PDB file of C-alpha atoms in Angstrom:
ATOM      1  CA  MET P   1    -148.120  23.898 131.185  1.00  0.00           C
ATOM      2  CA  GLY P   2    -147.497  22.623 134.743  1.00  0.00           C
ATOM      3  CA  ARG P   3    -144.417  23.320 137.018  1.00  0.00           C
ATOM      4  CA  PHE P   4    -141.642  20.960 137.791  1.00  0.00           C
ATOM      5  CA  ARG P   5    -138.180  21.214 139.304  1.00  0.00           C
ATOM      6  CA  LEU P   6    -134.946  19.636 138.459  1.00  0.00           C
ATOM      7  CA  CYS P   7    -131.684  19.655 140.077  1.00  0.00           C
ATOM      8  CA  HIS P   8    -128.603  19.494 137.932  1.00  0.00           C
ATOM      9  CA  ASN P   9    -125.062  20.921 138.146  1.00  0.00           C
ATOM     10  CA  HIS P  10    -126.060  22.370 141.680  1.00  0.00           C
ATOM     11  CA  GLN P  11    -128.969  24.381 140.263  1.00  0.00           C
ATOM     12  CA  HIS P  12    -132.667  24.085 140.374  1.00  0.00           C
ATOM     13  CA  THR P  13    -134.363  24.345 136.925  1.00  0.00           C
ATOM     14  CA  THR P  14    -137.946  25.368 137.282  1.00  0.00           C
ATOM     15  CA  ILE P  15    -140.410  25.133 134.328  1.00  0.00           C
ATOM     16  CA  THR P  16    -143.593  26.978 134.655  1.00  0.00           C
ATOM     17  CA  ASP P  17    -145.755  27.908 131.623  1.00  0.00           C
ATOM     18  CA  ASN P  18    -143.021  27.451 129.182  1.00  0.00           C
ATOM     19  CA  LYS P  19    -140.575  29.783 131.190  1.00  0.00           C
ATOM     20  CA  ILE P  20    -137.361  28.228 132.572  1.00  0.00           C
ATOM     21  CA  THR P  21    -135.752  29.614 135.743  1.00  0.00           C
ATOM     22  CA  ARG P  22    -132.395  28.446 137.091  1.00  0.00           C
ATOM     23  CA  LEU P  23    -131.148  29.063 140.630  1.00  0.00           C
ATOM     24  CA  PRO P  24    -128.592  27.618 142.979  1.00  0.00           C
ATOM     25  CA  CYS P  25    -129.806  24.355 144.804  1.00  0.00           C
ATOM     26  CA  ASN P  26    -129.254  25.977 148.117  1.00  0.00           C
ATOM     27  CA  MET P  27    -131.994  28.475 147.246  1.00  0.00           C
ATOM     28  CA  SER P  28    -135.526  27.308 147.701  1.00  0.00           C
ATOM     29  CA  LEU P  29    -138.255  28.057 145.355  1.00  0.00           C
ATOM     30  CA  PRO P  30    -140.184  30.239 147.705  1.00  0.00           C
ATOM     31  CA  GLU P  31    -137.052  32.249 148.276  1.00  0.00           C
ATOM     32  CA  LEU P  32    -136.640  32.761 144.495  1.00  0.00           C
ATOM     33  CA  LYS P  33    -140.326  33.849 144.277  1.00  0.00           C
ATOM     34  CA  ALA P  34    -139.804  36.315 147.351  1.00  0.00           C
ATOM     35  CA  ARG P  35    -136.740  37.612 145.560  1.00  0.00           C
ATOM     36  CA  GLN P  36    -138.494  38.257 142.388  1.00  0.00           C
ATOM     37  CA  GLN P  37    -141.830  39.739 143.722  1.00  0.00           C
ATOM     38  CA  ARG P  38    -140.791  41.806 146.635  1.00  0.00           C
ATOM     39  CA  PRO P  39    -140.018  45.490 146.019  1.00  0.00           C
ATOM     40  CA  PHE P  40    -136.346  46.491 145.734  1.00  0.00           C
ATOM     41  CA  SER P  41    -134.933  49.457 147.613  1.00  0.00           C
ATOM     42  CA  TRP P  42    -133.120  52.189 145.491  1.00  0.00           C
ATOM     43  CA  ARG P  43    -129.798  50.702 146.561  1.00  0.00           C
ATOM     44  CA  GLU P  44    -130.825  47.274 145.512  1.00  0.00           C
ATOM     45  CA  ARG P  45    -132.125  48.473 142.272  1.00  0.00           C
ATOM     46  CA  LEU P  46    -129.002  50.354 141.315  1.00  0.00           C
ATOM     47  CA  TYR P  47    -126.919  47.349 142.253  1.00  0.00           C
ATOM     48  CA  ASN P  48    -129.135  45.288 139.882  1.00  0.00           C
ATOM     49  CA  TYR P  49    -128.343  47.889 137.199  1.00  0.00           C
ATOM     50  CA  TYR P  50    -124.659  47.740 137.939  1.00  0.00           C
ATOM     51  CA  LEU P  51    -124.762  43.889 137.248  1.00  0.00           C
ATOM     52  CA  LEU P  52    -126.909  44.382 134.142  1.00  0.00           C
ATOM     53  CA  VAL P  53    -124.302  46.662 132.556  1.00  0.00           C
ATOM     54  CA  ARG P  54    -121.467  44.395 133.963  1.00  0.00           C
ATOM     55  CA  LEU P  55    -119.340  47.077 135.467  1.00  0.00           C
ATOM     56  CA  HIS P  56    -118.131  44.305 137.748  1.00  0.00           C
ATOM     57  CA  ARG P  57    -116.651  42.607 134.650  1.00  0.00           C
ATOM     58  CA  PRO P  58    -114.767  45.345 132.865  1.00  0.00           C
ATOM     59  CA  ILE P  59    -113.114  43.148 130.030  1.00  0.00           C
ATOM     60  CA  GLY P  60    -115.576  44.422 127.520  1.00  0.00           C
ATOM     61  CA  ILE P  61    -114.637  48.099 128.435  1.00  0.00           C
ATOM     62  CA  PHE P  62    -110.928  47.288 127.754  1.00  0.00           C
ATOM     63  CA  LEU P  63    -111.645  45.504 124.526  1.00  0.00           C
ATOM     64  CA  LEU P  64    -113.590  48.610 123.325  1.00  0.00           C
ATOM     65  CA  MET P  65    -111.060  51.056 124.776  1.00  0.00           C
ATOM     66  CA  TRP P  66    -107.784  49.802 123.273  1.00  0.00           C
ATOM     67  CA  PRO P  67    -108.740  50.550 119.613  1.00  0.00           C
ATOM     68  CA  ALA P  68    -109.946  53.982 120.557  1.00  0.00           C
ATOM     69  CA  LEU P  69    -106.700  54.676 122.440  1.00  0.00           C
ATOM     70  CA  TRP P  70    -104.612  53.363 119.391  1.00  0.00           C
ATOM     71  CA  ALA P  71    -106.499  55.643 117.114  1.00  0.00           C
ATOM     72  CA  LEU P  72    -106.325  58.678 119.452  1.00  0.00           C
ATOM     73  CA  TRP P  73    -102.536  58.392 119.924  1.00  0.00           C
ATOM     74  CA  LEU P  74    -101.941  57.835 116.035  1.00  0.00           C
ATOM     75  CA  ALA P  75    -104.245  60.708 115.144  1.00  0.00           C
ATOM     76  CA  GLY P  76    -102.700  63.028 117.618  1.00  0.00           C
ATOM     77  CA  ASP P  77     -99.128  62.056 116.855  1.00  0.00           C
ATOM     78  CA  GLY P  78     -98.483  60.822 120.166  1.00  0.00           C
ATOM     79  CA  GLN P  79    -100.165  63.810 121.863  1.00  0.00           C
ATOM     80  CA  PRO P  80    -103.865  63.548 121.616  1.00  0.00           C
ATOM     81  CA  PRO P  81    -106.085  66.420 123.026  1.00  0.00           C
ATOM     82  CA  TRP P  82    -106.696  65.399 126.679  1.00  0.00           C
ATOM     83  CA  PRO P  83    -110.414  66.747 126.557  1.00  0.00           C
ATOM     84  CA  VAL P  84    -111.020  64.592 123.439  1.00  0.00           C
ATOM     85  CA  MET P  85    -109.292  61.667 125.227  1.00  0.00           C
ATOM     86  CA  LEU P  86    -111.659  62.053 128.480  1.00  0.00           C
ATOM     87  CA  ILE P  87    -114.679  62.208 125.978  1.00  0.00           C
ATOM     88  CA  PHE P  88    -113.638  58.902 124.412  1.00  0.00           C
ATOM     89  CA  VAL P  89    -112.824  57.149 127.561  1.00  0.00           C
ATOM     90  CA  LEU P  90    -116.315  58.112 129.262  1.00  0.00           C
ATOM     91  CA  GLY P  91    -117.973  57.318 126.043  1.00  0.00           C
ATOM     92  CA  VAL P  92    -116.524  53.869 125.839  1.00  0.00           C
ATOM     93  CA  VAL P  93    -117.772  53.092 129.376  1.00  0.00           C
ATOM     94  CA  LEU P  94    -121.128  54.434 128.744  1.00  0.00           C
ATOM     95  CA  MET P  95    -121.509  52.691 125.269  1.00  0.00           C
ATOM     96  CA  ARG P  96    -120.245  49.210 126.466  1.00  0.00           C
ATOM     97  CA  SER P  97    -122.639  49.477 129.492  1.00  0.00           C
ATOM     98  CA  ALA P  98    -125.526  50.315 127.178  1.00  0.00           C
ATOM     99  CA  GLY P  99    -124.557  47.359 124.814  1.00  0.00           C
ATOM    100  CA  CYS P 100    -124.653  44.964 127.807  1.00  0.00           C
ATOM    101  CA  ALA P 101    -128.293  46.124 128.681  1.00  0.00           C
ATOM    102  CA  ILE P 102    -129.512  45.799 125.135  1.00  0.00           C
ATOM    103  CA  ASN P 103    -127.698  42.403 124.709  1.00  0.00           C
ATOM    104  CA  ASP P 104    -129.378  41.091 127.812  1.00  0.00           C
ATOM    105  CA  TYR P 105    -132.802  42.304 126.605  1.00  0.00           C
ATOM    106  CA  ALA P 106    -132.203  40.635 123.248  1.00  0.00           C
ATOM    107  CA  ASP P 107    -131.065  37.332 124.970  1.00  0.00           C
ATOM    108  CA  ARG P 108    -133.657  37.347 127.850  1.00  0.00           C
ATOM    109  CA  ASP P 109    -135.343  34.192 126.407  1.00  0.00           C
ATOM    110  CA  PHE P 110    -131.838  32.420 125.979  1.00  0.00           C
ATOM    111  CA  ASP P 111    -129.723  33.449 129.048  1.00  0.00           C
ATOM    112  CA  GLY P 112    -131.727  31.109 131.380  1.00  0.00           C
ATOM    113  CA  HIS P 113    -130.710  28.184 129.312  1.00  0.00           C
ATOM    114  CA  VAL P 114    -126.919  28.843 129.333  1.00  0.00           C
ATOM    115  CA  ALA P 115    -124.894  27.961 132.420  1.00  0.00           C
ATOM    116  CA  ARG P 116    -122.692  30.870 132.012  1.00  0.00           C
ATOM    117  CA  THR P 117    -125.476  33.469 131.869  1.00  0.00           C
ATOM    118  CA  ASN P 118    -128.356  32.048 133.765  1.00  0.00           C
ATOM    119  CA  GLN P 119    -127.745  34.253 136.876  1.00  0.00           C
ATOM    120  CA  ARG P 120    -127.754  37.636 135.003  1.00  0.00           C
ATOM    121  CA  PRO P 121    -130.334  40.105 136.426  1.00  0.00           C
ATOM    122  CA  LEU P 122    -132.795  39.572 133.476  1.00  0.00           C
ATOM    123  CA  ALA P 123    -132.732  35.998 133.659  1.00  0.00           C
ATOM    124  CA  THR P 124    -133.393  36.010 137.453  1.00  0.00           C
ATOM    125  CA  GLY P 125    -136.148  38.439 137.188  1.00  0.00           C
ATOM    126  CA  GLU P 126    -134.196  41.286 139.335  1.00  0.00           C
ATOM    127  CA  VAL P 127    -134.328  43.595 136.305  1.00  0.00           C
ATOM    128  CA  THR P 128    -137.434  43.647 133.886  1.00  0.00           C
ATOM    129  CA  PRO P 129    -137.165  43.882 130.239  1.00  0.00           C
ATOM    130  CA  LYS P 130    -138.639  47.495 130.342  1.00  0.00           C
ATOM    131  CA  GLU P 131    -135.911  48.400 132.799  1.00  0.00           C
ATOM    132  CA  ALA P 132    -133.192  47.063 130.573  1.00  0.00           C
ATOM    133  CA  VAL P 133    -134.447  49.158 127.639  1.00  0.00           C
ATOM    134  CA  ALA P 134    -134.669  52.217 129.793  1.00  0.00           C
ATOM    135  CA  VAL P 135    -131.040  51.814 130.873  1.00  0.00           C
ATOM    136  CA  PHE P 136    -130.020  51.417 127.389  1.00  0.00           C
ATOM    137  CA  VAL P 137    -131.794  54.477 126.364  1.00  0.00           C
ATOM    138  CA  VAL P 138    -130.451  56.672 129.262  1.00  0.00           C
ATOM    139  CA  LEU P 139    -126.881  55.629 128.713  1.00  0.00           C
ATOM    140  CA  CYS P 140    -126.961  56.251 124.862  1.00  0.00           C
ATOM    141  CA  LEU P 141    -128.363  59.776 125.590  1.00  0.00           C
ATOM    142  CA  MET P 142    -125.514  60.430 128.058  1.00  0.00           C
ATOM    143  CA  ALA P 143    -122.876  59.299 125.459  1.00  0.00           C
ATOM    144  CA  PHE P 144    -124.490  61.345 122.962  1.00  0.00           C
ATOM    145  CA  GLY P 145    -124.366  64.451 125.213  1.00  0.00           C
ATOM    146  CA  LEU P 146    -120.553  63.820 125.377  1.00  0.00           C
ATOM    147  CA  VAL P 147    -120.157  63.417 121.514  1.00  0.00           C
ATOM    148  CA  LEU P 148    -122.012  66.819 121.152  1.00  0.00           C
ATOM    149  CA  GLN P 149    -118.784  68.473 122.539  1.00  0.00           C
ATOM    150  CA  LEU P 150    -116.972  67.334 119.479  1.00  0.00           C
ATOM    151  CA  ASN P 151    -117.102  68.456 115.830  1.00  0.00           C
ATOM    152  CA  TRP P 152    -120.201  67.919 113.857  1.00  0.00           C
ATOM    153  CA  GLN P 153    -118.521  65.235 111.639  1.00  0.00           C
ATOM    154  CA  THR P 154    -117.835  63.252 114.677  1.00  0.00           C
ATOM    155  CA  VAL P 155    -121.494  63.697 115.796  1.00  0.00           C
ATOM    156  CA  ALA P 156    -122.452  62.294 112.442  1.00  0.00           C
ATOM    157  CA  LEU P 157    -120.179  59.422 112.858  1.00  0.00           C
ATOM    158  CA  SER P 158    -121.902  58.401 116.179  1.00  0.00           C
ATOM    159  CA  VAL P 159    -125.222  57.600 114.517  1.00  0.00           C
ATOM    160  CA  PRO P 160    -123.722  54.450 112.935  1.00  0.00           C
ATOM    161  CA  ALA P 161    -122.092  53.678 116.116  1.00  0.00           C
ATOM    162  CA  LEU P 162    -125.686  53.639 117.934  1.00  0.00           C
ATOM    163  CA  LEU P 163    -127.089  51.529 115.238  1.00  0.00           C
ATOM    164  CA  LEU P 164    -124.391  48.928 115.414  1.00  0.00           C
ATOM    165  CA  THR P 165    -124.700  48.693 119.218  1.00  0.00           C
ATOM    166  CA  LEU P 166    -128.423  48.132 118.856  1.00  0.00           C
ATOM    167  CA  ILE P 167    -128.623  45.618 116.072  1.00  0.00           C
ATOM    168  CA  TYR P 168    -125.531  43.468 116.996  1.00  0.00           C
ATOM    169  CA  PRO P 169    -127.170  41.520 120.007  1.00  0.00           C
ATOM    170  CA  PHE P 170    -129.899  40.198 117.560  1.00  0.00           C
ATOM    171  CA  MET P 171    -127.585  39.148 114.880  1.00  0.00           C
ATOM    172  CA  LYS P 172    -126.822  35.810 116.487  1.00  0.00           C
ATOM    173  CA  ARG P 173    -130.320  34.703 115.472  1.00  0.00           C
ATOM    174  CA  PHE P 174    -129.624  35.396 111.731  1.00  0.00           C
ATOM    175  CA  THR P 175    -126.063  34.810 110.920  1.00  0.00           C
ATOM    176  CA  HIS P 176    -123.183  32.725 112.070  1.00  0.00           C
ATOM    177  CA  VAL P 177    -120.914  35.727 112.033  1.00  0.00           C
ATOM    178  CA  PRO P 178    -122.520  38.266 114.560  1.00  0.00           C
ATOM    179  CA  GLN P 179    -118.887  38.966 115.528  1.00  0.00           C
ATOM    180  CA  LEU P 180    -118.555  41.117 112.390  1.00  0.00           C
ATOM    181  CA  PHE P 181    -121.216  43.223 113.721  1.00  0.00           C
ATOM    182  CA  LEU P 182    -119.499  43.319 117.233  1.00  0.00           C
ATOM    183  CA  GLY P 183    -116.293  44.168 115.545  1.00  0.00           C
ATOM    184  CA  ALA P 184    -117.728  46.968 113.642  1.00  0.00           C
ATOM    185  CA  ALA P 185    -119.488  48.460 116.801  1.00  0.00           C
ATOM    186  CA  PHE P 186    -116.307  48.074 118.959  1.00  0.00           C
ATOM    187  CA  GLY P 187    -113.947  49.330 116.076  1.00  0.00           C
ATOM    188  CA  TRP P 188    -116.112  52.378 114.998  1.00  0.00           C
ATOM    189  CA  ALA P 189    -114.355  54.398 117.854  1.00  0.00           C
ATOM    190  CA  VAL P 190    -111.250  54.338 115.310  1.00  0.00           C
ATOM    191  CA  PRO P 191    -112.751  56.582 112.451  1.00  0.00           C
ATOM    192  CA  MET P 192    -114.532  58.662 115.193  1.00  0.00           C
ATOM    193  CA  ALA P 193    -111.295  59.327 117.040  1.00  0.00           C
ATOM    194  CA  PHE P 194    -109.552  60.344 113.776  1.00  0.00           C
ATOM    195  CA  MET P 195    -112.266  62.663 112.690  1.00  0.00           C
ATOM    196  CA  ALA P 196    -112.455  64.169 116.305  1.00  0.00           C
ATOM    197  CA  VAL P 197    -108.721  65.016 116.394  1.00  0.00           C
ATOM    198  CA  THR P 198    -107.822  65.555 112.722  1.00  0.00           C
ATOM    199  CA  GLY P 199    -111.213  66.376 110.984  1.00  0.00           C
ATOM    200  CA  THR P 200    -110.108  63.533 108.368  1.00  0.00           C
ATOM    201  CA  ILE P 201    -110.065  59.703 108.218  1.00  0.00           C
ATOM    202  CA  PRO P 202    -106.806  58.698 106.380  1.00  0.00           C
ATOM    203  CA  GLY P 203    -106.569  55.246 104.654  1.00  0.00           C
ATOM    204  CA  TYR P 204    -104.569  53.637 107.285  1.00  0.00           C
ATOM    205  CA  ALA P 205    -107.164  54.569 109.825  1.00  0.00           C
ATOM    206  CA  TRP P 206    -109.582  52.365 108.053  1.00  0.00           C
ATOM    207  CA  ALA P 207    -107.052  49.683 107.985  1.00  0.00           C
ATOM    208  CA  LEU P 208    -106.839  50.009 111.760  1.00  0.00           C
ATOM    209  CA  PHE P 209    -110.639  49.789 111.866  1.00  0.00           C
ATOM    210  CA  GLY P 210    -110.315  46.514 109.874  1.00  0.00           C
ATOM    211  CA  ALA P 211    -107.780  45.224 112.575  1.00  0.00           C
ATOM    212  CA  ALA P 212    -110.170  45.939 115.287  1.00  0.00           C
ATOM    213  CA  LEU P 213    -112.866  43.977 113.236  1.00  0.00           C
ATOM    214  CA  VAL P 214    -110.514  41.010 112.936  1.00  0.00           C
ATOM    215  CA  TRP P 215    -109.681  41.255 116.534  1.00  0.00           C
ATOM    216  CA  ALA P 216    -113.430  40.982 117.515  1.00  0.00           C
ATOM    217  CA  LEU P 217    -113.592  37.797 115.409  1.00  0.00           C
ATOM    218  CA  ILE P 218    -110.753  36.349 117.289  1.00  0.00           C
ATOM    219  CA  TYR P 219    -111.765  37.063 120.851  1.00  0.00           C
ATOM    220  CA  ASP P 220    -115.374  36.617 120.424  1.00  0.00           C
ATOM    221  CA  THR P 221    -114.882  33.278 118.819  1.00  0.00           C
ATOM    222  CA  GLN P 222    -112.834  32.333 121.796  1.00  0.00           C
ATOM    223  CA  TYR P 223    -115.757  33.640 124.015  1.00  0.00           C
ATOM    224  CA  ALA P 224    -118.236  31.652 121.853  1.00  0.00           C
ATOM    225  CA  MET P 225    -116.328  28.398 122.393  1.00  0.00           C
ATOM    226  CA  VAL P 226    -117.190  28.559 126.067  1.00  0.00           C
ATOM    227  CA  ASP P 227    -120.963  28.461 125.185  1.00  0.00           C
ATOM    228  CA  ARG P 228    -120.750  26.282 121.973  1.00  0.00           C
ATOM    229  CA  GLU P 229    -122.605  23.360 123.587  1.00  0.00           C
ATOM    230  CA  ASP P 230    -125.472  25.417 124.888  1.00  0.00           C
ATOM    231  CA  ASP P 231    -125.770  27.483 121.841  1.00  0.00           C
ATOM    232  CA  LEU P 232    -126.162  24.432 119.707  1.00  0.00           C
ATOM    233  CA  LYS P 233    -128.905  23.264 121.966  1.00  0.00           C
ATOM    234  CA  ILE P 234    -130.899  26.526 121.935  1.00  0.00           C
ATOM    235  CA  GLY P 235    -130.215  27.392 118.329  1.00  0.00           C
ATOM    236  CA  VAL P 236    -128.024  30.389 118.649  1.00  0.00           C
ATOM    237  CA  LYS P 237    -125.426  31.032 115.880  1.00  0.00           C
ATOM    238  CA  SER P 238    -121.777  31.873 116.484  1.00  0.00           C
ATOM    239  CA  THR P 239    -118.394  31.562 114.474  1.00  0.00           C
ATOM    240  CA  ALA P 240    -117.401  28.940 117.146  1.00  0.00           C
ATOM    241  CA  ILE P 241    -120.206  26.800 115.702  1.00  0.00           C
ATOM    242  CA  LEU P 242    -119.484  27.745 112.163  1.00  0.00           C
ATOM    243  CA  PHE P 243    -115.738  27.150 112.386  1.00  0.00           C
ATOM    244  CA  GLY P 244    -116.368  23.766 114.072  1.00  0.00           C
ATOM    245  CA  ARG P 245    -113.100  21.703 114.316  1.00  0.00           C
ATOM    246  CA  TRP P 246    -111.213  24.167 112.404  1.00  0.00           C
ATOM    247  CA  ASP P 247    -111.726  26.888 115.115  1.00  0.00           C
ATOM    248  CA  ARG P 248    -108.189  26.914 116.401  1.00  0.00           C
ATOM    249  CA  PHE P 249    -106.653  27.008 112.782  1.00  0.00           C
ATOM    250  CA  LEU P 250    -109.033  29.961 111.675  1.00  0.00           C
ATOM    251  CA  ILE P 251    -108.449  31.906 114.794  1.00  0.00           C
ATOM    252  CA  GLY P 252    -104.717  31.514 114.097  1.00  0.00           C
ATOM    253  CA  VAL P 253    -105.195  32.862 110.573  1.00  0.00           C
ATOM    254  CA  LEU P 254    -107.064  35.769 111.835  1.00  0.00           C
ATOM    255  CA  GLN P 255    -104.309  36.399 114.508  1.00  0.00           C
ATOM    256  CA  VAL P 256    -101.635  36.524 111.795  1.00  0.00           C
ATOM    257  CA  LEU P 257    -103.930  38.756 109.482  1.00  0.00           C
ATOM    258  CA  MET P 258    -104.656  41.267 112.542  1.00  0.00           C
ATOM    259  CA  LEU P 259    -100.734  41.522 113.236  1.00  0.00           C
ATOM    260  CA  ALA P 260     -99.914  42.045 109.587  1.00  0.00           C
ATOM    261  CA  ILE P 261    -102.592  44.738 109.386  1.00  0.00           C
ATOM    262  CA  LEU P 262    -101.211  46.413 112.597  1.00  0.00           C
ATOM    263  CA  PHE P 263     -97.644  46.206 111.269  1.00  0.00           C
ATOM    264  CA  TRP P 264     -98.808  47.930 108.020  1.00  0.00           C
ATOM    265  CA  VAL P 265    -100.468  50.552 109.945  1.00  0.00           C
ATOM    266  CA  GLY P 266     -97.237  51.140 111.737  1.00  0.00           C
ATOM    267  CA  GLN P 267     -95.306  51.486 108.540  1.00  0.00           C
ATOM    268  CA  GLU P 268     -97.818  54.094 107.069  1.00  0.00           C
ATOM    269  CA  SER P 269     -97.859  56.071 110.274  1.00  0.00           C
ATOM    270  CA  GLY P 270     -94.167  56.174 110.523  1.00  0.00           C
ATOM    271  CA  ARG P 271     -93.777  53.943 113.648  1.00  0.00           C
ATOM    272  CA  GLY P 272     -90.633  52.234 114.542  1.00  0.00           C
ATOM    273  CA  MET P 273     -88.884  49.617 116.655  1.00  0.00           C
ATOM    274  CA  LEU P 274     -90.650  50.158 119.939  1.00  0.00           C
ATOM    275  CA  TYR P 275     -94.097  49.945 118.289  1.00  0.00           C
ATOM    276  CA  ASN P 276     -92.859  46.727 116.415  1.00  0.00           C
ATOM    277  CA  GLY P 277     -91.605  45.401 119.769  1.00  0.00           C
ATOM    278  CA  GLY P 278     -95.198  45.808 121.134  1.00  0.00           C
ATOM    279  CA  LEU P 279     -96.582  43.863 118.159  1.00  0.00           C
ATOM    280  CA  ALA P 280     -93.984  41.077 118.908  1.00  0.00           C
ATOM    281  CA  GLY P 281     -95.198  40.891 122.514  1.00  0.00           C
ATOM    282  CA  ALA P 282     -98.782  40.614 121.060  1.00  0.00           C
ATOM    283  CA  ALA P 283     -97.628  37.907 118.727  1.00  0.00           C
ATOM    284  CA  VAL P 284     -96.150  35.803 121.643  1.00  0.00           C
ATOM    285  CA  LEU P 285     -99.563  36.308 123.428  1.00  0.00           C
ATOM    286  CA  SER P 286    -101.292  35.012 120.530  1.00  0.00           C
ATOM    287  CA  VAL P 287     -99.286  31.846 120.568  1.00  0.00           C
ATOM    288  CA  TYR P 288    -100.101  31.561 124.248  1.00  0.00           C
ATOM    289  CA  GLN P 289    -103.747  31.896 123.369  1.00  0.00           C
ATOM    290  CA  GLN P 290    -103.515  28.922 120.943  1.00  0.00           C
ATOM    291  CA  LEU P 291    -101.701  26.850 123.647  1.00  0.00           C
ATOM    292  CA  LEU P 292    -104.583  27.603 125.957  1.00  0.00           C
ATOM    293  CA  MET P 293    -107.239  26.486 123.337  1.00  0.00           C
ATOM    294  CA  ARG P 294    -105.431  23.344 122.223  1.00  0.00           C
ATOM    295  CA  ASN P 295    -107.895  20.907 124.070  1.00  0.00           C
ATOM    296  CA  ARG P 296    -110.933  23.275 123.763  1.00  0.00           C
ATOM    297  CA  ASN P 297    -111.302  23.264 127.566  1.00  0.00           C
ATOM    298  CA  THR P 298    -114.006  25.779 128.252  1.00  0.00           C
ATOM    299  CA  ALA P 299    -112.213  27.415 131.208  1.00  0.00           C
ATOM    300  CA  LEU P 300    -109.053  27.814 129.283  1.00  0.00           C
ATOM    301  CA  CYS P 301    -110.878  29.255 126.171  1.00  0.00           C
ATOM    302  CA  PHE P 302    -112.335  31.812 128.546  1.00  0.00           C
ATOM    303  CA  GLN P 303    -108.925  32.387 129.769  1.00  0.00           C
ATOM    304  CA  ALA P 304    -107.712  32.986 126.199  1.00  0.00           C
ATOM    305  CA  PHE P 305    -110.610  35.398 125.555  1.00  0.00           C
ATOM    306  CA  LEU P 306    -109.596  37.440 128.798  1.00  0.00           C
ATOM    307  CA  SER P 307    -105.879  37.600 127.866  1.00  0.00           C
ATOM    308  CA  ASN P 308    -106.913  39.728 124.823  1.00  0.00           C
ATOM    309  CA  ASN P 309    -106.854  42.670 127.271  1.00  0.00           C
ATOM    310  CA  TYR P 310    -103.237  42.221 127.545  1.00  0.00           C
ATOM    311  CA  PHE P 311    -102.945  41.862 123.738  1.00  0.00           C
ATOM    312  CA  GLY P 312    -104.524  45.379 123.308  1.00  0.00           C
ATOM    313  CA  MET P 313    -102.484  46.837 126.113  1.00  0.00           C
ATOM    314  CA  LEU P 314     -99.015  45.548 124.518  1.00  0.00           C
ATOM    315  CA  VAL P 315     -99.913  47.318 121.237  1.00  0.00           C
ATOM    316  CA  PHE P 316    -100.696  50.501 123.140  1.00  0.00           C
ATOM    317  CA  VAL P 317     -97.865  50.499 125.198  1.00  0.00           C
ATOM    318  CA  GLY P 318     -95.532  49.933 122.212  1.00  0.00           C
ATOM    319  CA  LEU P 319     -97.313  52.868 120.441  1.00  0.00           C
ATOM    320  CA  VAL P 320     -96.863  55.183 123.457  1.00  0.00           C
ATOM    321  CA  LEU P 321     -93.189  54.343 123.883  1.00  0.00           C
ATOM    322  CA  ASP P 322     -92.426  54.753 120.208  1.00  0.00           C
ATOM    323  CA  TYR P 323     -93.826  58.235 120.168  1.00  0.00           C
ATOM    324  CA  ALA P 324     -92.503  59.169 123.373  1.00  0.00           C
ATOM    325  CA  LEU P 325     -88.952  57.868 122.807  1.00  0.00           C
ATOM    326  CA  MET P 326     -88.524  57.840 119.042  1.00  0.00           C
ATOM    327  CA  GLY P 327     -90.528  61.011 118.152  1.00  0.00           C
ATOM    328  CA  GLY P 328     -93.416  61.695 115.832  1.00  0.00           C
TER     329      GLY P 328
END
């Protein structure tokens, strides 16, 4: 196939041999070719990897971190072992970064077609697919080295965590609910935290895992609402497409379900007024998210997605204060 160039939405679209490249209109094609073909210095290469794993956009770290912290506080009766805490915090950063690398590898043929993702390093050619896989492997090995400091049961539980991280990015090709796999991957820190601290996984810990899974359905549907039009064009599946015009209503049902599960977890673990106060704050934030989404404006849907960081924070602050001021 020959090559031609379009300029749309302040971007050049260049099609060569069935490959699509998008770049800002103020960047010429020779500049793009030079950027892609010239050798990178080690500083530039590290910066490209930094962008690949999206350390400049830490929202994913927070969304993975909050359920882990909830679980550590509950498992440790408000006083989780600090060495275990450090291992989990570092592990969260490493595994979310690894997830970004393998996600971009899986989406390397799609990201160039989506306005929100067409400047990612794999889409622009600044990182190669082989490099992305190598980054994923190195980060997973580093995370596994951390887990080896914990008991053998937690080490065993890390294997499903790795498998979930690996397969999630490919699920959007096969199912409209890839968020279930994302939720399982992000929520798996909950049983791991209980096993690491107590050596057991009580029933309410699995309920907390369920809450984390439902939460992923909420925030990743909000995230997918931003890309819905692009995803429909390129054939990528999501809950935003599956839910259609019922998206806000079904997100609301999931928000109520999650808050109900978290309330039940608090009752089972002996939490009191301050924990429930945190849940009340999270409920108010859920209403605010619904207001943001009411017209399905993509920028406001993305803002609703980002606000989930504060949802997780409110639950955690309520939990910390409840243990600190009300006792175990």
